[in-house]
PDB file of C-alpha atoms (C1' of nucleotides) in Angstrom:
ATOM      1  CA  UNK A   1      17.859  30.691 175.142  1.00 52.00           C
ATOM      2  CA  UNK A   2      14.887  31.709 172.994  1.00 49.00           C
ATOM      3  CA  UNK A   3      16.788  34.942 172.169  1.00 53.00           C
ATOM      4  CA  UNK A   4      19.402  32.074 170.387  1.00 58.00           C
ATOM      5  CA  UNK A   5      16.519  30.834 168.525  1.00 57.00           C
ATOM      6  CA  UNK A   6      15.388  34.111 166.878  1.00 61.00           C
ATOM      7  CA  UNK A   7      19.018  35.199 166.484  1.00 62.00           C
ATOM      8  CA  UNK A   8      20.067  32.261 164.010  1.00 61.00           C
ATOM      9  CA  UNK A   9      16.762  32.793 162.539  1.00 56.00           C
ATOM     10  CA  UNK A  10      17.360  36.063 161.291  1.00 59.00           C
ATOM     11  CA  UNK A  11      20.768  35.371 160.477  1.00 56.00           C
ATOM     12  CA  UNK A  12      19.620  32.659 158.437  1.00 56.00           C
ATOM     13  CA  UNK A  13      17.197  34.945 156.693  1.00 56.00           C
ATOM     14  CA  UNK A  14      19.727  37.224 156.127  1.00 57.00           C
ATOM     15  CA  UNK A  15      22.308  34.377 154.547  1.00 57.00           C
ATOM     16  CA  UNK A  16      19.557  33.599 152.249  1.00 58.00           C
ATOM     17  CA  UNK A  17      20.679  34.529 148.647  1.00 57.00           C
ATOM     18  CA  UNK A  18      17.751  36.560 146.791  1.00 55.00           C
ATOM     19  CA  UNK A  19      15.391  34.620 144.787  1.00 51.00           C
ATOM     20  CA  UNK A  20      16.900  35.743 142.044  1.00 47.00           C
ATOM     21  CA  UNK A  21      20.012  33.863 142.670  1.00 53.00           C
ATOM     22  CA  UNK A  22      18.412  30.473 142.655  1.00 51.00           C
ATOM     23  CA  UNK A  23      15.245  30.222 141.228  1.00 46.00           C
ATOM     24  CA  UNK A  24      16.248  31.824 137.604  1.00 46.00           C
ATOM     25  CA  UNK A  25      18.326  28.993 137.463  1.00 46.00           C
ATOM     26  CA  UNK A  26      19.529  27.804 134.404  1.00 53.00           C
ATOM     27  CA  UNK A  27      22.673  29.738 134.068  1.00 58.00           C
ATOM     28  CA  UNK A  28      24.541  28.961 131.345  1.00 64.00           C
ATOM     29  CA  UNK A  29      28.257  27.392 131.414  1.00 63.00           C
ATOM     30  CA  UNK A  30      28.410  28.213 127.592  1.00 57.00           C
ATOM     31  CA  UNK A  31      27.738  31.216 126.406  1.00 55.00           C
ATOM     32  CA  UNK A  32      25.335  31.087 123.170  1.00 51.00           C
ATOM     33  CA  UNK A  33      28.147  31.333 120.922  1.00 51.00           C
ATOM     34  CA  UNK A  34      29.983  29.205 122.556  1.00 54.00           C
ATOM     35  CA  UNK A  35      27.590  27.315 122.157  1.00 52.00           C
ATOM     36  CA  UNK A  36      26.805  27.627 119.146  1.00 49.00           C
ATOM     37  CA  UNK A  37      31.127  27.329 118.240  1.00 51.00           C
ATOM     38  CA  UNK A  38      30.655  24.122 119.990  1.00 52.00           C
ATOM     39  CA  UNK A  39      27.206  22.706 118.258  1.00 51.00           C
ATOM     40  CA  UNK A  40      26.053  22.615 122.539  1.00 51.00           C
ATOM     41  CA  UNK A  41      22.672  22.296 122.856  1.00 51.00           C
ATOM     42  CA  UNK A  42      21.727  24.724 124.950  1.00 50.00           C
ATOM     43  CA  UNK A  43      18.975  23.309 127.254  1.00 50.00           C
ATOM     44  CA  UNK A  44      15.949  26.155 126.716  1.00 44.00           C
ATOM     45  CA  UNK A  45      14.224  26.445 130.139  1.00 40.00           C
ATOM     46  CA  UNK A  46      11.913  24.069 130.072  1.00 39.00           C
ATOM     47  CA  UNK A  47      10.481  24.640 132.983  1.00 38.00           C
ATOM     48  CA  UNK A  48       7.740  27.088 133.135  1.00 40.00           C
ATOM     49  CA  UNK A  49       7.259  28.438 129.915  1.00 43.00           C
ATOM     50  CA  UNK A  50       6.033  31.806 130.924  1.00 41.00           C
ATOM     51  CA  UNK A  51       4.440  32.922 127.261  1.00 42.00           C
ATOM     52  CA  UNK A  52       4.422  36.165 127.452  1.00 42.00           C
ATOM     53  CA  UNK A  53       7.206  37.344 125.748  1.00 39.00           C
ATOM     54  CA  UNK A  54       6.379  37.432 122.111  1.00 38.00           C
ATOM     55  CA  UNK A  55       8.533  39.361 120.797  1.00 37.00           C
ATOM     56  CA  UNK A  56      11.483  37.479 122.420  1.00 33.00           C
ATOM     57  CA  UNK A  57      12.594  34.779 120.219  1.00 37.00           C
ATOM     58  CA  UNK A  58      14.519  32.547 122.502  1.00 31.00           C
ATOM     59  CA  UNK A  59      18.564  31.620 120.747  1.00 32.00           C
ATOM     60  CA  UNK A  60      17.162  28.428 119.927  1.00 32.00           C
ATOM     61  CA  UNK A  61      19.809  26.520 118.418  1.00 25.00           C
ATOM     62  CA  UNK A  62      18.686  25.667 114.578  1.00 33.00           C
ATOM     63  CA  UNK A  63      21.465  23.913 115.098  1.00 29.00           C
ATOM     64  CA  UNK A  64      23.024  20.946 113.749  1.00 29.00           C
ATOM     65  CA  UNK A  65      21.238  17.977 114.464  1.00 28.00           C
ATOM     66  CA  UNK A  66      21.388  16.440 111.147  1.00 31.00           C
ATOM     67  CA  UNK A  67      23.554  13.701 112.660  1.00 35.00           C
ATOM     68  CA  UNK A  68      21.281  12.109 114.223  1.00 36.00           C
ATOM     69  CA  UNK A  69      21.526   9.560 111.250  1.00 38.00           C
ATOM     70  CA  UNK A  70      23.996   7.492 113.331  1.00 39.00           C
ATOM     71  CA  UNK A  71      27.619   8.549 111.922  1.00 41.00           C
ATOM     72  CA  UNK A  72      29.465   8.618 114.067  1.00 45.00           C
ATOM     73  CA  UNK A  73      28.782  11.550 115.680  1.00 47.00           C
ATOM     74  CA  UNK A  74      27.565  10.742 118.971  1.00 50.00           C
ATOM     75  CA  UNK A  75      30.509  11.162 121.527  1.00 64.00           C
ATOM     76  CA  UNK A  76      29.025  13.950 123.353  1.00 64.00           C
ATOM     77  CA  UNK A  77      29.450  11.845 126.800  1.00 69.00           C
ATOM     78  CA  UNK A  78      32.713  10.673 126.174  1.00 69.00           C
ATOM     79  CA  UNK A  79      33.889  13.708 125.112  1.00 71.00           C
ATOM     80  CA  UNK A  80      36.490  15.169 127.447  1.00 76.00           C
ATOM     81  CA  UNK A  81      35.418  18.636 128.131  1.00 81.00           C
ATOM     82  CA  UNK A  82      37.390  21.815 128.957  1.00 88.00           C
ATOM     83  CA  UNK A  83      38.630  22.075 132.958  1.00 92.00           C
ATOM     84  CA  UNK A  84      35.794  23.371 134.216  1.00 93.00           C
ATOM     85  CA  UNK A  85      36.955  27.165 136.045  1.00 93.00           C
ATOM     86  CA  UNK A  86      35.420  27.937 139.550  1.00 95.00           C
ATOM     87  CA  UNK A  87      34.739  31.118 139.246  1.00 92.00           C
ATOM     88  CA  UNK A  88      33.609  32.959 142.589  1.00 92.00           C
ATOM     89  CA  UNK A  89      30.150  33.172 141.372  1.00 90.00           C
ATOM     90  CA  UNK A  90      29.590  29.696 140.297  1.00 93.00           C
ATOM     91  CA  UNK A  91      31.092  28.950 143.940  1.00 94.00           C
ATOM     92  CA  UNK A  92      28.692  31.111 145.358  1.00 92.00           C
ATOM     93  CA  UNK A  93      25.744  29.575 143.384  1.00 93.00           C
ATOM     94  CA  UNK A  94      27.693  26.007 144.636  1.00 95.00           C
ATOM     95  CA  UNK A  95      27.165  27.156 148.665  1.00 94.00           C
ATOM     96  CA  UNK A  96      24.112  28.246 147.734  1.00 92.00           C
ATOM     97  CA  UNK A  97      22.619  25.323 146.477  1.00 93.00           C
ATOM     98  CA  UNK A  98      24.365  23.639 149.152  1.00 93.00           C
ATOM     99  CA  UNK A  99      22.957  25.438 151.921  1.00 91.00           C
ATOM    100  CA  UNK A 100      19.637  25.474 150.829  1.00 89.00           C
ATOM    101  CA  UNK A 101      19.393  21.713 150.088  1.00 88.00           C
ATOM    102  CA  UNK A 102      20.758  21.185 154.092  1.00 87.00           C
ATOM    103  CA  UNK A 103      23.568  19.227 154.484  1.00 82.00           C
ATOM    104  CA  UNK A 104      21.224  16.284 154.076  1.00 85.00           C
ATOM    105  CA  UNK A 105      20.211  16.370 150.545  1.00 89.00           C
ATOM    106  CA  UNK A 106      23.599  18.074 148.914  1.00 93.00           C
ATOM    107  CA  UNK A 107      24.637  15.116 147.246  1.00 95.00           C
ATOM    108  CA  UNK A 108      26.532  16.034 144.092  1.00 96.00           C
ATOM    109  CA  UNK A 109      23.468  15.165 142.241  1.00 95.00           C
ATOM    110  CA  UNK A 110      21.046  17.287 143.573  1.00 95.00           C
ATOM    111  CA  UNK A 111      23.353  19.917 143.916  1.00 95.00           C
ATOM    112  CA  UNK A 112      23.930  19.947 140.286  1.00 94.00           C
ATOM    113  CA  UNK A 113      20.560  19.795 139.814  1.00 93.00           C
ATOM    114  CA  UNK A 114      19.443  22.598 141.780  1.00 92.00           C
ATOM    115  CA  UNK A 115      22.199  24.635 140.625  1.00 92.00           C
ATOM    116  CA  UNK A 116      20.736  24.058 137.053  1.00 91.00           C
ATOM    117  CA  UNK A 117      24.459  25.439 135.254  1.00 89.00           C
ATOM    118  CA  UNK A 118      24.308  23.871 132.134  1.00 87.00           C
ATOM    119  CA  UNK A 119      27.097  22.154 131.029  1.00 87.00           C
ATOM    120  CA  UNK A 120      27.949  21.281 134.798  1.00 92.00           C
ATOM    121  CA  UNK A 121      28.090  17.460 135.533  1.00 92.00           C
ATOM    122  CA  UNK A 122      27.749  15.563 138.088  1.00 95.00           C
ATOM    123  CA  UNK A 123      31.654  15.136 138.034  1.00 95.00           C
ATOM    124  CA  UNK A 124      32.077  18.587 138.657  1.00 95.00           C
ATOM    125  CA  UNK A 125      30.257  18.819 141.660  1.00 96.00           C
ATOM    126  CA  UNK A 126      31.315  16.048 143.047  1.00 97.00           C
ATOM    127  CA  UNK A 127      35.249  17.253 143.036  1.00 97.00           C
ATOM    128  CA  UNK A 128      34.454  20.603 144.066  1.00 97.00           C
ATOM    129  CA  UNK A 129      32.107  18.961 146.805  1.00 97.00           C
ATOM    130  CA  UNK A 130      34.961  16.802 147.986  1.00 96.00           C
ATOM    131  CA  UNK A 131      37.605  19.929 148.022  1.00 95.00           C
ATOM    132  CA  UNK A 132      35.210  22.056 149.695  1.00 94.00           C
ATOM    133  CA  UNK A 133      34.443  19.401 152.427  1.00 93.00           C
ATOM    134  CA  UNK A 134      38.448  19.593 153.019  1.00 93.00           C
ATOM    135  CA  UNK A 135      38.064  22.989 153.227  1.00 92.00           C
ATOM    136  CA  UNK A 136      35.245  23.553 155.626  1.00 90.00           C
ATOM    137  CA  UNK A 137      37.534  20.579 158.181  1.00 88.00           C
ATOM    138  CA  UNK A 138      39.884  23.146 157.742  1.00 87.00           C
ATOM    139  CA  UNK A 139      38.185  25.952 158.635  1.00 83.00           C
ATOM    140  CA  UNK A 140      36.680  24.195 162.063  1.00 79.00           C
ATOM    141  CA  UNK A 141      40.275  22.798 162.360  1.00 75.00           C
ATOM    142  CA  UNK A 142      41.482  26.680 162.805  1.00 68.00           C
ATOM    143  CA  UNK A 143      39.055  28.649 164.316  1.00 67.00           C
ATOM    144  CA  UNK A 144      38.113  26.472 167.263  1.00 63.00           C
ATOM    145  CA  UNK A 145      42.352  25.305 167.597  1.00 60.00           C
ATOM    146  CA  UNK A 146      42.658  29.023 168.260  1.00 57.00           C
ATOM    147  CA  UNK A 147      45.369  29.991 165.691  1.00 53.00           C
ATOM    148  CA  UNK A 148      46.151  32.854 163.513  1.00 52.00           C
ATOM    149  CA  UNK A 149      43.777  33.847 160.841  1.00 53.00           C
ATOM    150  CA  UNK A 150      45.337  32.840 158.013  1.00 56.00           C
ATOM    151  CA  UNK A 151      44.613  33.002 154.194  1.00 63.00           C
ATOM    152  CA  UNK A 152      46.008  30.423 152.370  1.00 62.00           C
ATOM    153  CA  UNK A 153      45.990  31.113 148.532  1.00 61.00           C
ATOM    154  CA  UNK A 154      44.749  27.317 148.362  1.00 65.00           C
ATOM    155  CA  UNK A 155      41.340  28.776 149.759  1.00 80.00           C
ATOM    156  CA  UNK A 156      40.860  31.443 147.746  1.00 88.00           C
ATOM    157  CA  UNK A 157      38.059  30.342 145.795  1.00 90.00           C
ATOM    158  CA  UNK A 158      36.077  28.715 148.599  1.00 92.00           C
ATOM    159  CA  UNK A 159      37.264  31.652 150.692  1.00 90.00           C
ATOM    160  CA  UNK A 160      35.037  34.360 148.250  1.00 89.00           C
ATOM    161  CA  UNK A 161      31.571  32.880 149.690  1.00 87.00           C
ATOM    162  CA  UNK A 162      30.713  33.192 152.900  1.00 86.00           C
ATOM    163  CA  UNK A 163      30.214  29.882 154.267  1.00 86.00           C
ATOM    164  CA  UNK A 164      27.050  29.448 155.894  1.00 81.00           C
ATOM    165  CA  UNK A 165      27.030  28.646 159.511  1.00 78.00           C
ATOM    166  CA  UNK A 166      25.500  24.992 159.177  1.00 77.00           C
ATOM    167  CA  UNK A 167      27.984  24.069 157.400  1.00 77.00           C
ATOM    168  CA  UNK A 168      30.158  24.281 160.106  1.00 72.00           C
ATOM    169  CA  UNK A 169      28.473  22.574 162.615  1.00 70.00           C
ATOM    170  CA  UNK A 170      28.421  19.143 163.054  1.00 60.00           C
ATOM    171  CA  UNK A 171      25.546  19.895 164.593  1.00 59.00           C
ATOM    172  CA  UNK A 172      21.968  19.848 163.779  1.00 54.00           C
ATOM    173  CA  UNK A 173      20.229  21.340 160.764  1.00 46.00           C
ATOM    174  CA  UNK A 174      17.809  23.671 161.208  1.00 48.00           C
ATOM    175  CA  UNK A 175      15.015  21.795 159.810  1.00 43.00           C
ATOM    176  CA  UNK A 176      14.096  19.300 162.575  1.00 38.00           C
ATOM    177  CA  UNK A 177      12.813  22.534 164.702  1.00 38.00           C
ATOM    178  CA  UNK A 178      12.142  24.535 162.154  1.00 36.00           C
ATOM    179  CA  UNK A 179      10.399  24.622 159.175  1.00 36.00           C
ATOM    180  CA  UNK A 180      12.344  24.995 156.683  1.00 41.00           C
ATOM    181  CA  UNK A 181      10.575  26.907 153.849  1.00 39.00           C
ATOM    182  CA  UNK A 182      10.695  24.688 151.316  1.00 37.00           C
ATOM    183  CA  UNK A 183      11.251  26.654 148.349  1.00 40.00           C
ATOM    184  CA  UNK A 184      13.480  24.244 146.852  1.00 44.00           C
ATOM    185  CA  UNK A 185      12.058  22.178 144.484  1.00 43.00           C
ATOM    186  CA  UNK A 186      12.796  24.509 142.003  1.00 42.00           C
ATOM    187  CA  UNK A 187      14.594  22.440 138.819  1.00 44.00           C
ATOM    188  CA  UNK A 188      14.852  19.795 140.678  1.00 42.00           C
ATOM    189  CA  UNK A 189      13.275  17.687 138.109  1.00 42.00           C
ATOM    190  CA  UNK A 190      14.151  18.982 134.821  1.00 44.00           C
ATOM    191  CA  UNK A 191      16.298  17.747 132.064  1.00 44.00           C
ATOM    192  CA  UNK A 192      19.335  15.180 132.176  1.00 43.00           C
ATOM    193  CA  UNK A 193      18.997  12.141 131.960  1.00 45.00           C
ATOM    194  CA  UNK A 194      18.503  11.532 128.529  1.00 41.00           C
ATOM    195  CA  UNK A 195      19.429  14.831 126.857  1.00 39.00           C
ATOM    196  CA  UNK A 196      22.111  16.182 128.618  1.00 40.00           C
ATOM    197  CA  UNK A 197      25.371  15.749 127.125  1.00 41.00           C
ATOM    198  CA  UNK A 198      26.591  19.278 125.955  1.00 42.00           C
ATOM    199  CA  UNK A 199      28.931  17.881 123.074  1.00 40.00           C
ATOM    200  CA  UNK A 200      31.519  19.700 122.884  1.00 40.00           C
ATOM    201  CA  UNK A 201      33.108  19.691 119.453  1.00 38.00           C
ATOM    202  CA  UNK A 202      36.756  20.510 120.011  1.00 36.00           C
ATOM    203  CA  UNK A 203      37.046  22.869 117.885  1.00 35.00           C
ATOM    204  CA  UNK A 204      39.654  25.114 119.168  1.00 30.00           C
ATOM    205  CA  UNK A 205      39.130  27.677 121.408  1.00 28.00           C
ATOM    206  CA  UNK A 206      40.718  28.455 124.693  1.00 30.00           C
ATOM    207  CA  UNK A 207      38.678  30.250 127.121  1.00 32.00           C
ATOM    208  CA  UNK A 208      40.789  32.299 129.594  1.00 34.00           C
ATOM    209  CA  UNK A 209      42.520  30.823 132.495  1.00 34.00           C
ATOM    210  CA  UNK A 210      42.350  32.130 135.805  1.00 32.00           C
ATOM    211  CA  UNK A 211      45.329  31.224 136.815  1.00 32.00           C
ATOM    212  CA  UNK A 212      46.831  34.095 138.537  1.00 31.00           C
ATOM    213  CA  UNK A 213      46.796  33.733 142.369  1.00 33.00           C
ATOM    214  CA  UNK A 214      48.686  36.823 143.369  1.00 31.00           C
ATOM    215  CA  UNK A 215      46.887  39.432 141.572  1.00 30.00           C
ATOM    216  CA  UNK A 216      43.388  40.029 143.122  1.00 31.00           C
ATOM    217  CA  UNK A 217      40.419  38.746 141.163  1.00 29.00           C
ATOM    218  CA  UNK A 218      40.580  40.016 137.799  1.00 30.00           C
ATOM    219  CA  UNK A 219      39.966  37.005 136.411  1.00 28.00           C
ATOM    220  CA  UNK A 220      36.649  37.003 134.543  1.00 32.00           C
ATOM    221  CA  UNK A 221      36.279  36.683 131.107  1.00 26.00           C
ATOM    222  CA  UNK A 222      33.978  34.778 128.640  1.00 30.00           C
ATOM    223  CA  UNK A 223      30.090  36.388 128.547  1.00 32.00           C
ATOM    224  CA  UNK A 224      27.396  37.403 126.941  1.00 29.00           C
ATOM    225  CA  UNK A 225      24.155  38.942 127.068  1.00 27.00           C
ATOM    226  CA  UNK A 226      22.391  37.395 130.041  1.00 31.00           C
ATOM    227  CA  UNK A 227      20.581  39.727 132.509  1.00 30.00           C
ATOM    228  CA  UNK A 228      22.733  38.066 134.787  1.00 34.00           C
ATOM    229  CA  UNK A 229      25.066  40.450 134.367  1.00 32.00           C
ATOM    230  CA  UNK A 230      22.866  43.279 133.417  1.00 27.00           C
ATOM    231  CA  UNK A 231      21.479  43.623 136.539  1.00 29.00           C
ATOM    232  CA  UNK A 232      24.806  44.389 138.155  1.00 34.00           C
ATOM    233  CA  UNK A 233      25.376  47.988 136.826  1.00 30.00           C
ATOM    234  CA  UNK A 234      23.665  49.659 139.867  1.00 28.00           C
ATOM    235  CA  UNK A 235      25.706  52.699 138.847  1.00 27.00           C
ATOM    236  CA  UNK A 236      25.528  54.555 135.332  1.00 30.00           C
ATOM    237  CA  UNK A 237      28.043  52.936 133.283  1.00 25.00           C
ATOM    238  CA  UNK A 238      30.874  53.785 135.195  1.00 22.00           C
ATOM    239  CA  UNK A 239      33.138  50.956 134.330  1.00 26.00           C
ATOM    240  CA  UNK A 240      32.358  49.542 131.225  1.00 27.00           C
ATOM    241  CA  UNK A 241      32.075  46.113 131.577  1.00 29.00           C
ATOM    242  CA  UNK A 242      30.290  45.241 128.469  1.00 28.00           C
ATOM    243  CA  UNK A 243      32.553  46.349 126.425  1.00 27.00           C
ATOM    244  CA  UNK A 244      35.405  43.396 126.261  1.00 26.00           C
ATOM    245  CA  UNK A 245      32.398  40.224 126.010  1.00 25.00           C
ATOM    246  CA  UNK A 246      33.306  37.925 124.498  1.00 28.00           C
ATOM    247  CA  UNK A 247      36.208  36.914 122.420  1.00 28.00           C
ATOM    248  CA  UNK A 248      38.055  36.446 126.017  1.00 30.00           C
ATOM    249  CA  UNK A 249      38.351  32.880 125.284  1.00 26.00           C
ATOM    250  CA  UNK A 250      41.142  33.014 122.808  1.00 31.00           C
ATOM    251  CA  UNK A 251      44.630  32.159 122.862  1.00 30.00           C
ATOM    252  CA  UNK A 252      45.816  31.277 125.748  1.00 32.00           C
ATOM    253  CA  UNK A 253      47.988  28.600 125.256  1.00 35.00           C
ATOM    254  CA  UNK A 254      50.476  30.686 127.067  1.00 35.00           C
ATOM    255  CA  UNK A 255      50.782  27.895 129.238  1.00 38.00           C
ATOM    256  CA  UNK A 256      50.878  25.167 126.667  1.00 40.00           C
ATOM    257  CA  UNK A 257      47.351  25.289 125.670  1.00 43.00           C
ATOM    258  CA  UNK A 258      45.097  25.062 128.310  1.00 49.00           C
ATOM    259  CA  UNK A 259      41.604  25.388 127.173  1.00 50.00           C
ATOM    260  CA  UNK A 260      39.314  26.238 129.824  1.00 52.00           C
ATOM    261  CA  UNK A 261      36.120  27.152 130.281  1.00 52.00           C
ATOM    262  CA  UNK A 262      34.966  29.668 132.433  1.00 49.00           C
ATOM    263  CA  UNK A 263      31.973  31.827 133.300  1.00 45.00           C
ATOM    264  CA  UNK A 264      30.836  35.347 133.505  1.00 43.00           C
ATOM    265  CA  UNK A 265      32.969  37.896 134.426  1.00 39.00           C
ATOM    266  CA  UNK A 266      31.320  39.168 137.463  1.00 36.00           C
ATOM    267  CA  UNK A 267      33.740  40.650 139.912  1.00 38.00           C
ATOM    268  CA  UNK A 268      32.855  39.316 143.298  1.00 40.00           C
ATOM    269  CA  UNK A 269      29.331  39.311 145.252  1.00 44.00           C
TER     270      UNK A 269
ATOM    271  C1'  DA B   1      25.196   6.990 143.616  1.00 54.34           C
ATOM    272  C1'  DC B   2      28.275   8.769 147.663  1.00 54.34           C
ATOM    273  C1'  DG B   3      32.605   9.840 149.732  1.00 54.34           C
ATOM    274  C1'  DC B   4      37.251   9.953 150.124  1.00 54.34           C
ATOM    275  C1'  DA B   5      42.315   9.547 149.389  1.00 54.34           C
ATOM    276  C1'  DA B   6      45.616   9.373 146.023  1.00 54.34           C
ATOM    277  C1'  DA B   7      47.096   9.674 141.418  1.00 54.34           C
ATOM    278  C1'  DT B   8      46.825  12.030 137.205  1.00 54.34           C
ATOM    279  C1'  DA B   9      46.073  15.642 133.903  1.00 54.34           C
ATOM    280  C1'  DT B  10      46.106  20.653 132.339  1.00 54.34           C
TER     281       DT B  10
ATOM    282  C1'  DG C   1      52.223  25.067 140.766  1.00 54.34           C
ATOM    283  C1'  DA C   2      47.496  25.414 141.512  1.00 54.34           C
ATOM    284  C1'  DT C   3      43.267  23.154 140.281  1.00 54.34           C
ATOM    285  C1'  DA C   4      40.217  20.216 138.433  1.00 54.34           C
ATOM    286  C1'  DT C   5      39.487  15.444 137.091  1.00 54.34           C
ATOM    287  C1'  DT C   6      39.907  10.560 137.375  1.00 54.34           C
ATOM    288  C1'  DT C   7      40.575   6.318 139.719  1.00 54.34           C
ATOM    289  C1'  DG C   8      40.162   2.753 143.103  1.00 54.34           C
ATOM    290  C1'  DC C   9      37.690   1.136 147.351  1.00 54.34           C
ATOM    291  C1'  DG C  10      34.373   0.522 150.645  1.00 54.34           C
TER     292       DG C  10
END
DNA sequence: ACGCAAATAT
DNA sequence: GATATTTGCG
C-alpha cells in the first residue's frame, strides 16, 4: 500500500493553494474607501514590514481618531455590522485555512486568524464553520449512501471549493505520519485583541447582495485596487473587469434595504 | 472558547 | 426564501 501513501501525497500537494493564497494574507473585507466611508481602521500589515518600497505610501488612514477623547464614540464592538456575504473566494480562502490548520486546530479562532480578512470576526467563522460542518455530513451522507448526485442550491457556496479530502474522513490527519510542513504560522499572531473592532459608522451604504440563486455567479461587486485582483487578467484585457469598481455597493434596498457587505468580484477559482 | 440546534434577523 | 447571525446549553 505504499503506492497509497505517495498517491495522497501528491494529491495533497496538488490541493495545496499557492503561497500566494495564504501567506499575503491580510485581505481586506473593506475596501479603502469603504473604509475610509466607514472611518474602519484598516489594520496596515503589521507583520513584516518589508521596507523596500519607498515610493509606496501605504492608504494609511489619517483618519479620524480625534475621538479618542471619550465621547461617546466608542461602539465599534457593539456595532452591528453589515451581513457578512460569502463570496466563493472568501469560501475558498475559509477551506483553505481550514485545511491547512488540520481539522485539529480549525477552531473559529484560528481560522479567522489565519485567514487574516479584516473585518472578519470570530462570529463569522464560527457560523460559516457550523454550516459548513452540516454540509460536509451531507456530503459523506450522499456519496457513500450511494444516491444521485445532486446539487442543491443550499450548497452552492460551499459547493464552489473543492473540499479537501480530510475533511471528509473521519479518519486520520495526515500529520501523525507525516510531516506536515508547517508553513502555517503565518499571522497567526498578529493584531486583535485590543485593536480590532472595524467600527463601522452606519452611514448608509448598501453593498450589493448576492442574492440571486438561479442565475450563475455573477454576483461580485464591491473592489478596489488590490493586486488581488490584478493578478487575475492572465489574458490582455479581454473583459474589462476594472472598469465597474467600485460604487457597486449602492442602492440596493430593492429588497427593503439590505446592506451587505461583500468582497471582490472575482469570478470563481 | 467550542459546537450545535433552534430561533431570529435581513 | 436563502443566508447569515444570535441565542441557549452543555
Amino acid at each position: 500500500m505504499r503506492e497509497d501513501d505517495t498517491d495522497w501525497f501528491t494529491r495533497w500537494e496538488e490541493e495545496l493553494p499557492s503561497p500566494e493564497e495564504l501567506i499575503p494574507l491580510s485581505q481586506s473585507l473593506i475596501s479603502p474607501d469603504l473604509a475610509l466611508a466607514f472611518d474602519i481602521r484598516l489594520p496596515n500589515n503589521s507583520g513584516q514590514p518589508h521596507h523596500h518600497h519607498h515610493s509606496t505610501p501605504p492608504p494609511q488612514l489619517p483618519s479620524s481618531q480625534a475621538n479618542s477623547s471619550g465621547a461617546g464614540d466608542e461602539p465599534a464592538r457593539t456595532l452591528k455590522r453589515p451581513r457578512l456575504v460569502w463570496t466563493p473566494q472568501l469560501h475558498k480562502r475559509f477551506v483553505d485555512a481550514v485545511a491547512h490548520l488540520g481539522i485539529k486546530n480549525a477552531v473559529p479562532k484560528t481560522i479567522m486568524q489565519l485567514m487574516s480578512v479584516d473585518g472578519l470576526t470570530r462570529e463569522n467563522v464560527a457560523s460559516h464553520l457550523q454550516k459548513y460542518r452540516l454540509y460536509l455530513k451531507r456530503m459523506q451522507g450522499l456519496s457513500s449512501g450511494g444516491g444521485g448526485g445532486s446539487d442543491p442550491a443550499t450548497d452552492r457556496l460551499f459547493a464552489s471549493s473543492p473540499v479537501p479530502a480530510h475533511f471528509l474522513h473521519p479518519n486520520r490527519v495526515p500529520s501523525s505520519d507525516h510531516f506536515m510542513p508547517s508553513f502555517v504560522p503565518i499571522a497567526t499572531l498578529q493584531q486583535q485583541q485590543q485593536l480590532q473592532p472595524p467600527q463601522f459608522h452606519h452611514r448608509q451604504i448598501s453593498a450589493a447582495h448576492y442574492g440571486s440563486p438561479t442565475a450563475n455567479g455573477q454576483s461580485f461587486l464591491a473592489r478596489q485596487t488590490q493586486q488581488q485582483t490584478l493578478q487575475r487578467m492572465s489574458t490582455p484585457s479581454l473583459h474589462s473587469p476594472v472598469g465597474n469598481y467600485v460604487e457597486d455597493l449602492e442602492s440596493a434596498n430593492a429588497n427593503g434595504g439590505r446592506t451587505v457587505l461583500t468582497l471582490f468580484p472575482t469570478r470563481d477559482d
